[in-house]
PDB file of C-alpha atoms in Angstrom:
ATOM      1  CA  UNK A   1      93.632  84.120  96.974  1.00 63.00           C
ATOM      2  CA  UNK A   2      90.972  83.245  99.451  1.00 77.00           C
ATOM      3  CA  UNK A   3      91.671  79.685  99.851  1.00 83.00           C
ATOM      4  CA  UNK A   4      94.734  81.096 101.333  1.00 86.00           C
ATOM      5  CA  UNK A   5      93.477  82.800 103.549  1.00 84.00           C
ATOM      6  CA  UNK A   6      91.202  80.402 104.848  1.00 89.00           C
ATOM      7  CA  UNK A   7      93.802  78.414 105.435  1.00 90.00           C
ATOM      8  CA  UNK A   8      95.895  81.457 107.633  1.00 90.00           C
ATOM      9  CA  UNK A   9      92.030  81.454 109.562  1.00 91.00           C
ATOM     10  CA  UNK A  10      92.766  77.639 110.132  1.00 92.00           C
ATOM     11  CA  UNK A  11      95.620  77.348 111.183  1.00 92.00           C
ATOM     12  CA  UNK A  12      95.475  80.330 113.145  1.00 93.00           C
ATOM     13  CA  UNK A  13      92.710  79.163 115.239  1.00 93.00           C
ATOM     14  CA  UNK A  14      94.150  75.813 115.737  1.00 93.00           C
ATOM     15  CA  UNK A  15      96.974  77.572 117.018  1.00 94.00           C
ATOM     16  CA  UNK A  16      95.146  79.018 119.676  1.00 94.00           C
ATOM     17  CA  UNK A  17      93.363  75.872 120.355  1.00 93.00           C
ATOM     18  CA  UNK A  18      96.343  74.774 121.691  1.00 93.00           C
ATOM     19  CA  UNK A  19      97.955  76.882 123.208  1.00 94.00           C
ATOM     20  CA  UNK A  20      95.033  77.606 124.816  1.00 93.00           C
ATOM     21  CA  UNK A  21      94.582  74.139 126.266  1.00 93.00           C
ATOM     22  CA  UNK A  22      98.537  73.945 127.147  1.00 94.00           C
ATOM     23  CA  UNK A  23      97.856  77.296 129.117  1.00 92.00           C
ATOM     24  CA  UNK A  24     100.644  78.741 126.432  1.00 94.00           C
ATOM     25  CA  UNK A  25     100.261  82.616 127.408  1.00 93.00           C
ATOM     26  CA  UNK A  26     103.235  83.659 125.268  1.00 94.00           C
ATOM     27  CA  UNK A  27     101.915  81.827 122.199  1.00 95.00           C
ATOM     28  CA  UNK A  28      98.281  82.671 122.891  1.00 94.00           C
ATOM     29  CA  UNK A  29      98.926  86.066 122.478  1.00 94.00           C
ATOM     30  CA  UNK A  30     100.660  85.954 119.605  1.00 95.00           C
ATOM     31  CA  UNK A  31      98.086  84.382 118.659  1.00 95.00           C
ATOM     32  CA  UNK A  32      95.200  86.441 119.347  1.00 95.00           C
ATOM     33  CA  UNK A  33      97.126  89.490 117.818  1.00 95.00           C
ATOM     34  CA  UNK A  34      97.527  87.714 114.336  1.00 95.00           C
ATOM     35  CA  UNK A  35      93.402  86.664 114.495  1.00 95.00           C
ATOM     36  CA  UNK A  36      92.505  90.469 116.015  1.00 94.00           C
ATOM     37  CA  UNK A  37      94.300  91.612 112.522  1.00 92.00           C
ATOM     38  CA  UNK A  38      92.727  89.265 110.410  1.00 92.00           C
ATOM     39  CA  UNK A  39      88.977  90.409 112.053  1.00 92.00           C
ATOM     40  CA  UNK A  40      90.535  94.222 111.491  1.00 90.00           C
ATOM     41  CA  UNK A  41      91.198  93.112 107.830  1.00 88.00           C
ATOM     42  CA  UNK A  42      87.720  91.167 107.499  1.00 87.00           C
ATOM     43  CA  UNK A  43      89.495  87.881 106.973  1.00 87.00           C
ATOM     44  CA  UNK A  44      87.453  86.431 109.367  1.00 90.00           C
ATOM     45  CA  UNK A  45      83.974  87.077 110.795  1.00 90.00           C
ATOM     46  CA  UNK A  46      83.827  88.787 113.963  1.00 91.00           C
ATOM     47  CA  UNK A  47      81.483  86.056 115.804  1.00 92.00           C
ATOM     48  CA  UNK A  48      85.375  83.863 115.890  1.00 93.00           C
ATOM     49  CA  UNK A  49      86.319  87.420 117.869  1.00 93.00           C
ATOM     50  CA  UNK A  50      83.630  87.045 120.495  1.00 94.00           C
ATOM     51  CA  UNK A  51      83.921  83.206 120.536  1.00 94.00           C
ATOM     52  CA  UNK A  52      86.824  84.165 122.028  1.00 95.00           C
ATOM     53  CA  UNK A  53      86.547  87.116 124.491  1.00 94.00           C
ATOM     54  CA  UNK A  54      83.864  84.478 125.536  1.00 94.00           C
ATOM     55  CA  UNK A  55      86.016  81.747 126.114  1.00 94.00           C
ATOM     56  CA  UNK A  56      88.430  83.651 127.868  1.00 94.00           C
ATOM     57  CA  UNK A  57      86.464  85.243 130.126  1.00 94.00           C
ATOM     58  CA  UNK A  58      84.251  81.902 131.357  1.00 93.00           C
ATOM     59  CA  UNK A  59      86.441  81.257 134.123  1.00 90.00           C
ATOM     60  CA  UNK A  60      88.940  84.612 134.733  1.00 92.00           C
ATOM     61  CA  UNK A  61      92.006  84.316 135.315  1.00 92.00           C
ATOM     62  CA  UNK A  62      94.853  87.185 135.416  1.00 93.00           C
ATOM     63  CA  UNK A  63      96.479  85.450 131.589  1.00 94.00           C
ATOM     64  CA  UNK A  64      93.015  85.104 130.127  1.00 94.00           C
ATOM     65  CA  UNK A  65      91.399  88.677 131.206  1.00 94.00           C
ATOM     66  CA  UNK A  66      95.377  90.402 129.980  1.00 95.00           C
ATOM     67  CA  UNK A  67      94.682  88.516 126.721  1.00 95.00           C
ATOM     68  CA  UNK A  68      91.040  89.652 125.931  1.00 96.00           C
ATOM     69  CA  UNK A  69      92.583  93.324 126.929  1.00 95.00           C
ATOM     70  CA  UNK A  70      95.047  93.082 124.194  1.00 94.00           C
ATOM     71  CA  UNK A  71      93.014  91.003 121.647  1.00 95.00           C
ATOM     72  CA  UNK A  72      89.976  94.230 122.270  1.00 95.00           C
ATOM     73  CA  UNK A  73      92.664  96.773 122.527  1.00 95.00           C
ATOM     74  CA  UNK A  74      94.088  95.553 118.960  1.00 93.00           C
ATOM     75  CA  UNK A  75      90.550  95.067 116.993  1.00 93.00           C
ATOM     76  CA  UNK A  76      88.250  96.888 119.184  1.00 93.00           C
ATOM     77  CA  UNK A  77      87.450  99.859 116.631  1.00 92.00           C
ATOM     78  CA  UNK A  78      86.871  96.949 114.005  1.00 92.00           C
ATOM     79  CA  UNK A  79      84.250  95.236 117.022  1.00 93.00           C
ATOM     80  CA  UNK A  80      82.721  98.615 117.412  1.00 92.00           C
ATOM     81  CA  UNK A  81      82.130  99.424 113.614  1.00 91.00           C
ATOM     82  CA  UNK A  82      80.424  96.048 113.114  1.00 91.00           C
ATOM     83  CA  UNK A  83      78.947  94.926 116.504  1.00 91.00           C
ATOM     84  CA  UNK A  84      79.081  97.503 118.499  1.00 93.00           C
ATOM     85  CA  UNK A  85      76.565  95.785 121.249  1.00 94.00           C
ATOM     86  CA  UNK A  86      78.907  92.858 121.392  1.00 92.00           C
ATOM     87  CA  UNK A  87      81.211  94.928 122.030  1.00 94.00           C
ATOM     88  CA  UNK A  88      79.562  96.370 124.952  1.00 95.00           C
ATOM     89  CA  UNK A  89      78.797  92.899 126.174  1.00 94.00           C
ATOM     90  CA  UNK A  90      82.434  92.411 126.317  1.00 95.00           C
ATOM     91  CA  UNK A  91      83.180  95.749 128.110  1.00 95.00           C
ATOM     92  CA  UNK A  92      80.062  94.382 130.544  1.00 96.00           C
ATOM     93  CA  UNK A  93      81.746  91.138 131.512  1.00 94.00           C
ATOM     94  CA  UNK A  94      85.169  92.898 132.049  1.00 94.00           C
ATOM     95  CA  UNK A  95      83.674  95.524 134.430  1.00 94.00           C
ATOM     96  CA  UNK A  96      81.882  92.973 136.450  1.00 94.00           C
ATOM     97  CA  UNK A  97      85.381  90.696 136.767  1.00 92.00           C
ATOM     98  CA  UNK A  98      87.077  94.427 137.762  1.00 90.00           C
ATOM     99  CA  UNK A  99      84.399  94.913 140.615  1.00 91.00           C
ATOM    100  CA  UNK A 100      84.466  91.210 141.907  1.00 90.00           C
ATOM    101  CA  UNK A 101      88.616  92.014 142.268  1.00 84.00           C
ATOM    102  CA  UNK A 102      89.580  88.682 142.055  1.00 84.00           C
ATOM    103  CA  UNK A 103      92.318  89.268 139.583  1.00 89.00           C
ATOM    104  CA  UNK A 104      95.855  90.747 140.094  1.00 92.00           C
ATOM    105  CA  UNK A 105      96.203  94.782 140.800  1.00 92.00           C
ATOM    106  CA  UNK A 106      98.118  95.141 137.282  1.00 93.00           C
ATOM    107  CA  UNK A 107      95.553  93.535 135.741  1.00 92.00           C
ATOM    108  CA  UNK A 108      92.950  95.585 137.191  1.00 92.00           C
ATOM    109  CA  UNK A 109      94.597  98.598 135.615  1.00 94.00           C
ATOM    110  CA  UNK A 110      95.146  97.453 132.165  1.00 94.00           C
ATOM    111  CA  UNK A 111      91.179  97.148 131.959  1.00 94.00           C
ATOM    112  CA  UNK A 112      90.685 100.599 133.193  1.00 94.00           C
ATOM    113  CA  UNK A 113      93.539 100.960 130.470  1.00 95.00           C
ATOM    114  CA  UNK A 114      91.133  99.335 127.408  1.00 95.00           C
ATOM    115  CA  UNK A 115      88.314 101.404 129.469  1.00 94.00           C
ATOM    116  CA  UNK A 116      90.560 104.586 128.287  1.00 94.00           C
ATOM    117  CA  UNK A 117      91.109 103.230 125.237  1.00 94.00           C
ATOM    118  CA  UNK A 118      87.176 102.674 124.186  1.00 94.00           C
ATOM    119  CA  UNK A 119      86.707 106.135 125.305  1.00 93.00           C
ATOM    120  CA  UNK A 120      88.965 107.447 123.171  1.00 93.00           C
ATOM    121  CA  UNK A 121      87.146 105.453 120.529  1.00 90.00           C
ATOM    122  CA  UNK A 122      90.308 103.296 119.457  1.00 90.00           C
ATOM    123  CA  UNK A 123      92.162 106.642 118.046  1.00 88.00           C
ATOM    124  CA  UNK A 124      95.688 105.398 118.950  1.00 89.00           C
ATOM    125  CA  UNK A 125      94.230 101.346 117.261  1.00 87.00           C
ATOM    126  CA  UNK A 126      92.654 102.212 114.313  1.00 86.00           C
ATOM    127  CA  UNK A 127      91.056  98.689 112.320  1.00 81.00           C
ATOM    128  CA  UNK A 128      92.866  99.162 109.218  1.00 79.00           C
ATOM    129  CA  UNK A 129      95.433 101.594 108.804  1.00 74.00           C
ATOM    130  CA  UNK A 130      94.911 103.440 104.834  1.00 69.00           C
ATOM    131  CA  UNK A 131      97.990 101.953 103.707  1.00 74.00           C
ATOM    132  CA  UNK A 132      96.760  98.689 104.407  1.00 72.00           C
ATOM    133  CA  UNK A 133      93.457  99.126 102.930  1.00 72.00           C
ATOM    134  CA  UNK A 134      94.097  97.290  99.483  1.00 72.00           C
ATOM    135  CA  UNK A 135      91.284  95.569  98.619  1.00 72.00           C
ATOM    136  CA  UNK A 136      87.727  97.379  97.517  1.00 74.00           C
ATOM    137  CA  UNK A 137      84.852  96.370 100.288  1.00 71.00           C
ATOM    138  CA  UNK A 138      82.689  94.460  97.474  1.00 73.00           C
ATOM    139  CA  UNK A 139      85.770  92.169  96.515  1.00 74.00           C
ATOM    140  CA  UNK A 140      86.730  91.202 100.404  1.00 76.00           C
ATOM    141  CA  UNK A 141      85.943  87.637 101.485  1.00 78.00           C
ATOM    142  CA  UNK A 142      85.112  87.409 105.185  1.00 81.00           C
ATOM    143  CA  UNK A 143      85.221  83.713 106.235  1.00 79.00           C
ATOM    144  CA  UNK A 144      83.566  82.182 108.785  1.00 85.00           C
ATOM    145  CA  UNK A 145      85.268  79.696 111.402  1.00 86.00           C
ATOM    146  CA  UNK A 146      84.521  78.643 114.794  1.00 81.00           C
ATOM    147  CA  UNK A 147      86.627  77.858 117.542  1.00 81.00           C
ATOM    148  CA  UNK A 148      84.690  74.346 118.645  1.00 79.00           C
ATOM    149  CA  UNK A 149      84.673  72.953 114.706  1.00 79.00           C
ATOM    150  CA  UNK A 150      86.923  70.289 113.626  1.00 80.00           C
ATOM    151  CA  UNK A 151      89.534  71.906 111.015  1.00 78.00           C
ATOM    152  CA  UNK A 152      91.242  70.884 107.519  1.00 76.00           C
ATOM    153  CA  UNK A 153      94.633  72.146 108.378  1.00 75.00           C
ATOM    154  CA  UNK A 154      95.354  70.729 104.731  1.00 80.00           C
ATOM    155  CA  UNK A 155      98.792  69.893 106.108  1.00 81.00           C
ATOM    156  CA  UNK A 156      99.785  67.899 102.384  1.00 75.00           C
ATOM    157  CA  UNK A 157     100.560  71.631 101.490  1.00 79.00           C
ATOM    158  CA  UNK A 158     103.686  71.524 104.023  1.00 80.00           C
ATOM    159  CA  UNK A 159     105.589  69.297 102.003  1.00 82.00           C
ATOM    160  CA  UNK A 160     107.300  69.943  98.615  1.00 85.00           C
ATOM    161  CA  UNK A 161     105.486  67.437  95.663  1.00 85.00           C
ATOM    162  CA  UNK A 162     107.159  67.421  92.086  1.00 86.00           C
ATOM    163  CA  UNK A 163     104.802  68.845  89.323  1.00 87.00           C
ATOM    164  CA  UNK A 164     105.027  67.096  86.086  1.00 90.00           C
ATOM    165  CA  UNK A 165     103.437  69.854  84.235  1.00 93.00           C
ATOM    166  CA  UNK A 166     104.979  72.657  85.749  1.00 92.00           C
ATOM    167  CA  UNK A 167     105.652  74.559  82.524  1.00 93.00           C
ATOM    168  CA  UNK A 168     101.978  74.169  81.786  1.00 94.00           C
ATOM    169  CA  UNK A 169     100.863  75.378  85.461  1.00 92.00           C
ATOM    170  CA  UNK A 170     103.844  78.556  85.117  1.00 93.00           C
ATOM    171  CA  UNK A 171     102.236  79.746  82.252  1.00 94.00           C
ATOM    172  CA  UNK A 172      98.399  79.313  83.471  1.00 93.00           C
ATOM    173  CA  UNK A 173      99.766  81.330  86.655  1.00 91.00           C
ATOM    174  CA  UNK A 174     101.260  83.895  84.280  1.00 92.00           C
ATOM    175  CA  UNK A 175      98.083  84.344  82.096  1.00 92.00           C
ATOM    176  CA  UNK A 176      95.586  84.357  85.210  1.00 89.00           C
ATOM    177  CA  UNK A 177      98.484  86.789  86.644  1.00 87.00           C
ATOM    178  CA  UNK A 178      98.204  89.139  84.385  1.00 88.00           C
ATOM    179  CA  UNK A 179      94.701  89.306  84.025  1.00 84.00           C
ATOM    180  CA  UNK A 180      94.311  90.224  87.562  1.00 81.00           C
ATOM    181  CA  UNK A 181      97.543  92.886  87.808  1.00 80.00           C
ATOM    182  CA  UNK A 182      97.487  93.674  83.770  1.00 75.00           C
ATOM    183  CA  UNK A 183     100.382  93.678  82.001  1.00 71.00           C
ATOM    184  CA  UNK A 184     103.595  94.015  83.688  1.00 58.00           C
ATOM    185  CA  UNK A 185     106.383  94.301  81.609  1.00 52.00           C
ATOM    186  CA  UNK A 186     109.423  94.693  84.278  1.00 49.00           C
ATOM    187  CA  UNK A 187     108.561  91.219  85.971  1.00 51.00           C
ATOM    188  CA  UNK A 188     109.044  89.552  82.499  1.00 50.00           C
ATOM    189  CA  UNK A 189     112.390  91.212  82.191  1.00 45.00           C
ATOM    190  CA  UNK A 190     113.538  90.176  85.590  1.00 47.00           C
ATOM    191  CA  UNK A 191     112.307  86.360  84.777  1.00 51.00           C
ATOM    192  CA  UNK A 192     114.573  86.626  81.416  1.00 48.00           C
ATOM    193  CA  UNK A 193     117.549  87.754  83.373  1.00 47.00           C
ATOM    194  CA  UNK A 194     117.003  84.681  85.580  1.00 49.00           C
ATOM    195  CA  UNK A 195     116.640  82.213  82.546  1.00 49.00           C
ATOM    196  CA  UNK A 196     119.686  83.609  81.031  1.00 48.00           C
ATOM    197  CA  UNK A 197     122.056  82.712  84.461  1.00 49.00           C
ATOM    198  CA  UNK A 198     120.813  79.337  84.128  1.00 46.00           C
TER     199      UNK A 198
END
């Protein structure tokens, strides 16, 4: 469902917001690898990837430069497929903080490490691995979020609400269900089974 995943996008970026501004590095990279595998799915559009190799490296520090070098490492082949000159912007900024040597020595070599990486063309990080790659290109919905805008983190959905009509809704879910997976006669046993315990 895409509003779903919109709402992943959201929340995700929110996340980062913060833990960005709280100078969270544990949580910021956590971060940044769940939003690099959502630009290597196409969940979101890649300008939300350089919005924030951008950010990161306005003012360099040794936390911010180590998480653009895993956040490229992790969706760099994805970056290269679809923008391969931002990309190379990136790669420019992070070779010009490596010559001013202003950041710590193992920092230094983890860029020279992504450096290896890119030359290797992302073979050990591929953007989607084949058993991941579910949905068809034409059906994919890439959306489009920014780091600056103000979010609907549509935080109602957190808490449980009784549904009057939740027979109705069941069966609509079933019906649309179906329609989208065909007919799949082994679920509808294992829902029986569970009717019959109650």
């Amino acid at each position: 469902m895409p509003e779903i995943g919109e709402l992943l996008v959201k929340r995700a970026v929110n996340q980062f917001n913060r833990a960005y501004r709280r100078h969270d590095k544990v949580v910021c990279n956590g971060v940044v690898k769940l939003i690099a595998a959502l630009v290597n799915q196409q969940l979101v559009h890649e300008l939300l990837a350089l919005q924030l190799c951008i950010l990161l490296l306005e003012t360099p520090t040794d936390d911010s430069v180590e998480t653009v070098v895993t956040f490229v490492t992790e969706c760099g082949a994805a970056l290269a497929e679809v923008s391969p000159q931002a990309l190379n912007s990136i790669f420019e900024r992070l070779r010009s903080i490596l010559h001013e040597g202003a950041i710590d020595k193992r920092v230094q070599y983890m860029i020279e490490g992504l450096y290896a990486v890119r030359k290797s063309n992302f073979a050990d990080y591929p953007a989607v691995l084949p058993e991941l790659d579910l949905v068809e290109a034409e059906d994919q919905i890439t959306h489009e979020v920014s780091l600056g805008e103000q979010l609907d983190l549509e935080e109602t959905l957190d808490y449980f609400t009784f549904d009057p009509d939740f027979e109705a809704n069941e069966a609509a879910y079933v019906r649309v269900r179906r329609e989208i997976l065909g007919d799949d006669s082994d679920s509808e046993s294992g829902d029986d089974d569970d009717d019959d315990d109650d």
